[in-house]
Coordinates of C-alpha atoms in Angstrom, one line a residue:
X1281 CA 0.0 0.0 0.0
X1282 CA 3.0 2.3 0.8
X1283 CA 4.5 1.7 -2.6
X1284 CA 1.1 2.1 -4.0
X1285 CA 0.9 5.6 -2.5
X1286 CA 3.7 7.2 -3.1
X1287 CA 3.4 5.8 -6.6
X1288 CA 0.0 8.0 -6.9
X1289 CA 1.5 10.9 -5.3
X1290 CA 4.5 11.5 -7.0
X1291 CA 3.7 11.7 -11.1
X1292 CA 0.4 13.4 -9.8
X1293 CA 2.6 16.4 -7.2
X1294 CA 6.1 16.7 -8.9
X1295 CA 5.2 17.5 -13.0
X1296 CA 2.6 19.6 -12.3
X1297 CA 4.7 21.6 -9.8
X1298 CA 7.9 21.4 -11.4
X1299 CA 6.4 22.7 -14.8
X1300 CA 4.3 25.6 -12.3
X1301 CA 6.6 26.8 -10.0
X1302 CA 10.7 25.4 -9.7
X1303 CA 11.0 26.9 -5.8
X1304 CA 8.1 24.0 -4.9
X1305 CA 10.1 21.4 -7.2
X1306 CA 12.5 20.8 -4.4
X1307 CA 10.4 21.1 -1.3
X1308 CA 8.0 18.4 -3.2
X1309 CA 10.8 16.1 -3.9
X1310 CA 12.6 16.3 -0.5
X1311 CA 9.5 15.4 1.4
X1312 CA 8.8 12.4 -0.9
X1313 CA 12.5 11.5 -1.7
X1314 CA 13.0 11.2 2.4
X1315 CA 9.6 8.7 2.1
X1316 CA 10.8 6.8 -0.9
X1317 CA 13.9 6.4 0.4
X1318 CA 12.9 5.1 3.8
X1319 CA 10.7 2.8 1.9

């Protein structure tokens, strides 16, 4: 379920984000980077 959620969670956050604002790129990616690396 874990892998299931971040899998929804990260095409849906980080291209529409990345492609709207970069400073939120990062933030985005940090907070799910530190989950998919713990997972």
């Amino acid at each position: 379920m874990l892998m299931r959620g971040r899998n929804l969670r990260t095409p849906e956050t980080q291209p529409p984000q990345r492609l709207n604002s970069p400073a939120i790129a990062p933030v985005v990616s940090g907070n799910h980077g530190e989950r998919q690396m713990t997972q």
